[in-house]
mmCIF file of C-alpha atoms in Angstrom:
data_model
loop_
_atom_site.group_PDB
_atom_site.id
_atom_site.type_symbol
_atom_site.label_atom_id
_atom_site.label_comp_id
_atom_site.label_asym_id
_atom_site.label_seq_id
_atom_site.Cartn_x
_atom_site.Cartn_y
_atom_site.Cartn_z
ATOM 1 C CA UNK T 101 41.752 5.958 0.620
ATOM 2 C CA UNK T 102 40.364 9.536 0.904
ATOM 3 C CA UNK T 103 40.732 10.114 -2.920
ATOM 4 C CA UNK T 104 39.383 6.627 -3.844
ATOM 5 C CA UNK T 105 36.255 7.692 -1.245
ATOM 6 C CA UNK T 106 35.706 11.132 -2.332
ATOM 7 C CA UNK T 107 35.896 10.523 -6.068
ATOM 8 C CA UNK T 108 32.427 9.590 -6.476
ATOM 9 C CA UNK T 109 30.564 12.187 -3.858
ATOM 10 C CA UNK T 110 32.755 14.910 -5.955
ATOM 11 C CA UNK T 111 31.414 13.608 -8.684
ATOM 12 C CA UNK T 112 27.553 13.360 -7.415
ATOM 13 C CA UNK T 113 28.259 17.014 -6.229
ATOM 14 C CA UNK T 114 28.866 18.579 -9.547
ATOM 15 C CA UNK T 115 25.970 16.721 -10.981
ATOM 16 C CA UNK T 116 24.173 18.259 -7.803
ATOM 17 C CA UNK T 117 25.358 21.775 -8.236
ATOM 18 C CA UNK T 118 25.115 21.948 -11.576
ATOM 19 C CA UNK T 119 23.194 19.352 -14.018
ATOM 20 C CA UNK T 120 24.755 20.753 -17.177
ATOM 21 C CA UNK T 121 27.773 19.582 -16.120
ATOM 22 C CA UNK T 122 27.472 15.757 -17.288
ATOM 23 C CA UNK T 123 27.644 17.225 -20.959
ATOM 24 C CA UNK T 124 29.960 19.556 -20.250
ATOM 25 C CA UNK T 125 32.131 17.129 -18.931
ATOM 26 C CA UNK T 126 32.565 15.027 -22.172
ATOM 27 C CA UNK T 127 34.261 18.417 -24.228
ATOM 28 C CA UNK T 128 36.797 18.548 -21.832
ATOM 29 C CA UNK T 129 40.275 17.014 -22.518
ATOM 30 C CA UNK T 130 41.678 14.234 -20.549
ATOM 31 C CA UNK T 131 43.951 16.704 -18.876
ATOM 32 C CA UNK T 132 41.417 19.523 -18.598
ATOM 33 C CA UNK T 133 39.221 16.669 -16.366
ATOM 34 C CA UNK T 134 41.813 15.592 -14.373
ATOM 35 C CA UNK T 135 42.637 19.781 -13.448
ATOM 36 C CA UNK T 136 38.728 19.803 -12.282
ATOM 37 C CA UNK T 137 38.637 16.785 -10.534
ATOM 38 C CA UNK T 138 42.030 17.664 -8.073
ATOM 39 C CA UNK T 139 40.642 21.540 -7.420
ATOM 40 C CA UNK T 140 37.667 19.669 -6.666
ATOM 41 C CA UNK T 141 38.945 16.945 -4.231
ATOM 42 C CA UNK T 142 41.053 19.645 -2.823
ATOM 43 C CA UNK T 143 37.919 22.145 -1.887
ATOM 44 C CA UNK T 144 35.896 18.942 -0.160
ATOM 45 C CA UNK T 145 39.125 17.947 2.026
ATOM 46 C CA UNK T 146 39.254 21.574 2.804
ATOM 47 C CA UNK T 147 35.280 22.296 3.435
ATOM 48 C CA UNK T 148 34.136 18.870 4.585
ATOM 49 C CA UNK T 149 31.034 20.624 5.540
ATOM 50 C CA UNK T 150 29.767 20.672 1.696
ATOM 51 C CA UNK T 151 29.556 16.836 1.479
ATOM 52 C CA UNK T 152 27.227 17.098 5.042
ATOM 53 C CA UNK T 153 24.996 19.852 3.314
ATOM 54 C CA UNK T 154 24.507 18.003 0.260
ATOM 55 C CA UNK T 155 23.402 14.510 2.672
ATOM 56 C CA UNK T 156 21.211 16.961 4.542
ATOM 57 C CA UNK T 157 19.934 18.211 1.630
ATOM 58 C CA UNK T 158 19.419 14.295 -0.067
ATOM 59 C CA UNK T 159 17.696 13.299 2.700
ATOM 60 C CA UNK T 160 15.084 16.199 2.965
ATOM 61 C CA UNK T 161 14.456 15.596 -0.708
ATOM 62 C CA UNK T 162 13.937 11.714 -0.001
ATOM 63 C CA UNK T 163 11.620 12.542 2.307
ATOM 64 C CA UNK T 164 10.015 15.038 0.673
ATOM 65 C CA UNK T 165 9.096 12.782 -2.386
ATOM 66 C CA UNK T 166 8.069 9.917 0.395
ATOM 67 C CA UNK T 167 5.814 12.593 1.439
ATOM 68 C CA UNK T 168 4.268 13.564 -2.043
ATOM 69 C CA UNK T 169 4.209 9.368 -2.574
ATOM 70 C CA UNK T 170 2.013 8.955 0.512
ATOM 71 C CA UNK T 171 -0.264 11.162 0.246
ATOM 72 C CA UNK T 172 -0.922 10.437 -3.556
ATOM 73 C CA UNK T 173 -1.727 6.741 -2.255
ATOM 74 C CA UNK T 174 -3.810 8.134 0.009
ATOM 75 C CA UNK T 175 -5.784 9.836 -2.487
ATOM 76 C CA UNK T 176 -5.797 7.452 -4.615
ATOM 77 C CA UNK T 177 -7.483 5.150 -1.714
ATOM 78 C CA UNK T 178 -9.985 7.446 -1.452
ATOM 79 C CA UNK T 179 -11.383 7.672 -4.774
ATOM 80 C CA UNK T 180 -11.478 3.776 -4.633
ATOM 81 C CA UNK T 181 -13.339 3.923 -1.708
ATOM 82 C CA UNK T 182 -15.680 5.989 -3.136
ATOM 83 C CA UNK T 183 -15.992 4.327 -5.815
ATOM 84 C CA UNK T 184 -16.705 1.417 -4.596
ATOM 85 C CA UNK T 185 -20.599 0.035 -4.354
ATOM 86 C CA UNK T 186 -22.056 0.090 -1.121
ATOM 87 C CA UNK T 187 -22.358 -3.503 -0.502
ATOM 88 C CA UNK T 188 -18.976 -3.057 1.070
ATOM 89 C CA UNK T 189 -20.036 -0.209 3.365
ATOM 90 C CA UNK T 190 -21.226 -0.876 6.648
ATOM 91 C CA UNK T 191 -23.319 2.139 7.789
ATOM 92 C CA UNK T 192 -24.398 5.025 5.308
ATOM 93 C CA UNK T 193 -22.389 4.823 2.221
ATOM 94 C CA UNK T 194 -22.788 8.756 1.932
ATOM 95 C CA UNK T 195 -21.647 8.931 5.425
ATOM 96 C CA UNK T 196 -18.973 12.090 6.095
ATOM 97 C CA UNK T 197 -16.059 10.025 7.977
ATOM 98 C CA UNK T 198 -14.728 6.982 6.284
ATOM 99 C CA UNK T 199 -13.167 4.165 8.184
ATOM 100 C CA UNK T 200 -11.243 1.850 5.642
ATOM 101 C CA UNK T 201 -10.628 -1.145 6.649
ATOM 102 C CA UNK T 202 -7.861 -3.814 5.214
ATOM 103 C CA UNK T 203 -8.711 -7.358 6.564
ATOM 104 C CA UNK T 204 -8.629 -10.643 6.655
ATOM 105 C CA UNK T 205 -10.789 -13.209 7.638
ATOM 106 C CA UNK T 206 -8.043 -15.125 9.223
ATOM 107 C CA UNK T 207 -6.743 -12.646 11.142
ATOM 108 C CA UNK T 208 -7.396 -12.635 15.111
ATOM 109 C CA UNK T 209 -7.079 -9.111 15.141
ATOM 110 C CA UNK T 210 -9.419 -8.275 12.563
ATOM 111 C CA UNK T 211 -12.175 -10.561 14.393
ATOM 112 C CA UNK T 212 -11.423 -9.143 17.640
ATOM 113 C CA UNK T 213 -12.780 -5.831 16.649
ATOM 114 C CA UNK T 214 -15.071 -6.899 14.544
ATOM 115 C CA UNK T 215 -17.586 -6.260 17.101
ATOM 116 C CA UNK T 216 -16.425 -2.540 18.059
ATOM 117 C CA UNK T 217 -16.284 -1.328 14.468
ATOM 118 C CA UNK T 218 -20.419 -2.307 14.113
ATOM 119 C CA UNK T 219 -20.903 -0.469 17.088
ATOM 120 C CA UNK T 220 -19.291 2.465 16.040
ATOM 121 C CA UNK T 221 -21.075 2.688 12.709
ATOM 122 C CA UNK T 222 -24.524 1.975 14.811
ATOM 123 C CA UNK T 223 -23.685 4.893 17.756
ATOM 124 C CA UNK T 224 -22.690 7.268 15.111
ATOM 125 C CA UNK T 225 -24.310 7.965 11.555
ATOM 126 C CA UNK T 226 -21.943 10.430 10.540
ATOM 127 C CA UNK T 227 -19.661 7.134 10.257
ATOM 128 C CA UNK T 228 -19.380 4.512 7.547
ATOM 129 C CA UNK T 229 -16.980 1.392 7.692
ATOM 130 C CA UNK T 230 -15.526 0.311 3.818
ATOM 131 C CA UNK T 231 -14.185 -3.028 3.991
ATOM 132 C CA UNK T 232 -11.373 -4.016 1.635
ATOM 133 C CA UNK T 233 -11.053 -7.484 1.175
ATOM 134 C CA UNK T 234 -7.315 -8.457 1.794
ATOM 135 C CA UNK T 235 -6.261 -12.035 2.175
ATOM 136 C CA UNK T 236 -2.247 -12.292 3.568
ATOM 137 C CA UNK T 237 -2.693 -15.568 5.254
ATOM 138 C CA UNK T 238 -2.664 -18.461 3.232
ATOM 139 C CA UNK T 239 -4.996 -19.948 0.477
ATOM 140 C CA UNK T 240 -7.572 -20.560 3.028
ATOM 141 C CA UNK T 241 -7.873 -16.409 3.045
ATOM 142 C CA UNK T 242 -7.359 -15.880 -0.538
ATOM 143 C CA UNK T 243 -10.582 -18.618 -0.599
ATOM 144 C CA UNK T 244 -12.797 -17.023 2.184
ATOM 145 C CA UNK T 245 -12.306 -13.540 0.295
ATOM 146 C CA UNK T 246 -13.214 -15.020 -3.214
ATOM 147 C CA UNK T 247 -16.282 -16.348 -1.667
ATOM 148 C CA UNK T 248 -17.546 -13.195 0.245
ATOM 149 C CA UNK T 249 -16.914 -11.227 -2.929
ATOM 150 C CA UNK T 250 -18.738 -13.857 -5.230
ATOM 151 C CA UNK T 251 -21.694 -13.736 -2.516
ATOM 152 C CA UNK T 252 -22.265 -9.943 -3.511
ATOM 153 C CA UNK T 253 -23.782 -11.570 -6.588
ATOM 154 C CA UNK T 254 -26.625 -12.839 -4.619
ATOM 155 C CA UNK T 255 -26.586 -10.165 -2.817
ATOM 156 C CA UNK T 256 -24.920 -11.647 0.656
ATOM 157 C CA UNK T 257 -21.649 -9.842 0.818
ATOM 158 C CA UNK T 258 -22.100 -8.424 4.095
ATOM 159 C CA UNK T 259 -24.242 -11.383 5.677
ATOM 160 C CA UNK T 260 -21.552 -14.135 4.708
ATOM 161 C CA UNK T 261 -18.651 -11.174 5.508
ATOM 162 C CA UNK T 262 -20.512 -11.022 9.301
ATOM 163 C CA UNK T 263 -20.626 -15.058 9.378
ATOM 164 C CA UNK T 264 -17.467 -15.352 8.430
ATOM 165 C CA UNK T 265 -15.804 -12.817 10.561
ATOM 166 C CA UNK T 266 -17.796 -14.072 13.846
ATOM 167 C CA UNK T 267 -17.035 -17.794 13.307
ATOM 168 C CA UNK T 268 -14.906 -19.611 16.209
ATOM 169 C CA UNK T 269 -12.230 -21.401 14.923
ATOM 170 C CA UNK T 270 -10.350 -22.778 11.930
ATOM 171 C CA UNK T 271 -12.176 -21.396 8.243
ATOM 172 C CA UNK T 272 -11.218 -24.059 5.723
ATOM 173 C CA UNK T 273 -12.721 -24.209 2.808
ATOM 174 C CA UNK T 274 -15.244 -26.857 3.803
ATOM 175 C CA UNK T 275 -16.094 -24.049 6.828
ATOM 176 C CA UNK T 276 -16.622 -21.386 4.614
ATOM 177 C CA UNK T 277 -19.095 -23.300 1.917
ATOM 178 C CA UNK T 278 -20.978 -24.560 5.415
ATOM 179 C CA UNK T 279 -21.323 -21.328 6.520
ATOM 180 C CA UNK T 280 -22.689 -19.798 3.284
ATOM 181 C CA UNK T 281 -24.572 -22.365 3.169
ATOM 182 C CA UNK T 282 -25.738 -21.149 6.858
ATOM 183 C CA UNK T 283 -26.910 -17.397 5.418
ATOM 184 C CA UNK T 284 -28.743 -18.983 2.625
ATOM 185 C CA UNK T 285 -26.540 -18.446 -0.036
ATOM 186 C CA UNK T 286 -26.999 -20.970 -3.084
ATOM 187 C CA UNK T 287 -23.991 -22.971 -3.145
ATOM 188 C CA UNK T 288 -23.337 -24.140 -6.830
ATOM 189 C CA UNK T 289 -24.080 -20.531 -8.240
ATOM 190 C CA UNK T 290 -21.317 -19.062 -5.595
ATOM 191 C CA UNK T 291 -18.973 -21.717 -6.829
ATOM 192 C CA UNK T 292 -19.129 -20.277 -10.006
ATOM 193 C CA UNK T 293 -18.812 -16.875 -9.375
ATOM 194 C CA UNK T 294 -16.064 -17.547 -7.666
ATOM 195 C CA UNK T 295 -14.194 -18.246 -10.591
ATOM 196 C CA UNK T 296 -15.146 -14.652 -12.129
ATOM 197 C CA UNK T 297 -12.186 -12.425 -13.661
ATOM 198 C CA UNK T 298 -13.392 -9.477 -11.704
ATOM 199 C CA UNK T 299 -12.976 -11.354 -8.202
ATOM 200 C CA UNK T 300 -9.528 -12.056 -8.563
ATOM 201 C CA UNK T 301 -8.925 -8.515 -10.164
ATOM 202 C CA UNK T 302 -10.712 -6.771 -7.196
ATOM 203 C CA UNK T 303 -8.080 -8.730 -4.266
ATOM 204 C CA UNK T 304 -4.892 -7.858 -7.468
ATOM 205 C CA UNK T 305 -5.951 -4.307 -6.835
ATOM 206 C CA UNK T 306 -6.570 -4.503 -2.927
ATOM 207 C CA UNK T 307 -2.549 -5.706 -2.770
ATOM 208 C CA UNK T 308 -1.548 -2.682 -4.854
ATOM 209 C CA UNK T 309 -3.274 -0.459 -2.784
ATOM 210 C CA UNK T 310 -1.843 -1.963 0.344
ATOM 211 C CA UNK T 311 1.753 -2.157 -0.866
ATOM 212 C CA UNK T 312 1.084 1.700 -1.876
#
């Protein structure tokens, strides 16, 4: 069992130590192999320790390149955000401290601080809220978002965003047409602009930038 388990961390370990060693590998004889692979097996029963080092050192280059991952997703969310028009900015769009915000206008959470997010942008102007529209409930979500972002065309993104997000109960479809209809928003026209490319691209690139 011990030479069945350590055959393939010995070989891991050469290609660890020493990457030329895959093409060295294929000019050596059948016996020649077999010669490196027992003084091999025989220094890891002796020094254990080597296959513990080389996990240790695995993991802290996982974790380094998690790391490097993260925080080129986080740049990458921040020249979005910036990039972004300022219809989905609450507060000063030039403001210094960005709050990003992934929502949805399902989610309980997201209307419970609804409220203390607008006050934060209205006690502090140093402070601006960018809301990323991210629907992860249901079809009803993926239809409130299309909506608010269609409503930008008529320039209502943030009043039909602030209906939306402080209406009581279930938002169905139905709800969410009535309630556009509420902030003035011409119906027909938003209907249409639902059904722009761009609306569904903008929530396709939301997702990525979640999942990242």
């Amino acid at each position: 069992m011990r030479s069945s388990w350590l055959g393939p961390w010995m070989a891991a370990l050469l290609l660890f130590a020493a990457p030329g060693m895959a093409g060295a590998e294929e000019a050596l004889t059948p016996e020649q192999k077999q010669a490196v692979e027992q003084t091999v097996r025989e220094y890891l029963v002796s020094h254990p320790e080597v296959i513990r080092d080389a996990l240790v050192e695995l993991q802290r280059r996982q974790q380094q390149a998690e790391q490097t991952a993260r925080q080129g997703a986080i740049a990458e969310l921040h020249d979005y955000v910036d990039s972004l028009p300022s219809d989905y900015v609450k507060g000063d769009a030039k403001a210094e401290t960005a709050v990003i915000e992934f929502f949805d206008y399902r989610c309980p959470y997201c209307k419970a601080v609804a409220p203390r997010v607008d006050e934060v942008v209205a006690e502090d102007s140093a402070v601006r809220v960018v809301l990323i529209e991210f629907p992860i409930l249901g079809e009803e979500s993926v239809f409130a978002s299309r909506a608010a972002i269609a409503a930008r065309v008529q320039g209502k993104y943030l009043a039909l965003h602030d209906a939306m997000m402080s209406h009581k109960g279930s938002l169905d479809q139905a709800t969410v047409l009535e309630i556009a209809k509420d902030v003035e928003i011409d119906i027909e026209k938003l209907k249409a602009d639902m059904n722009a490319p761009e609306v569904d691209a903008l929530i396709r690139r939301h997702h990525e930038l979640a999942d990242r």
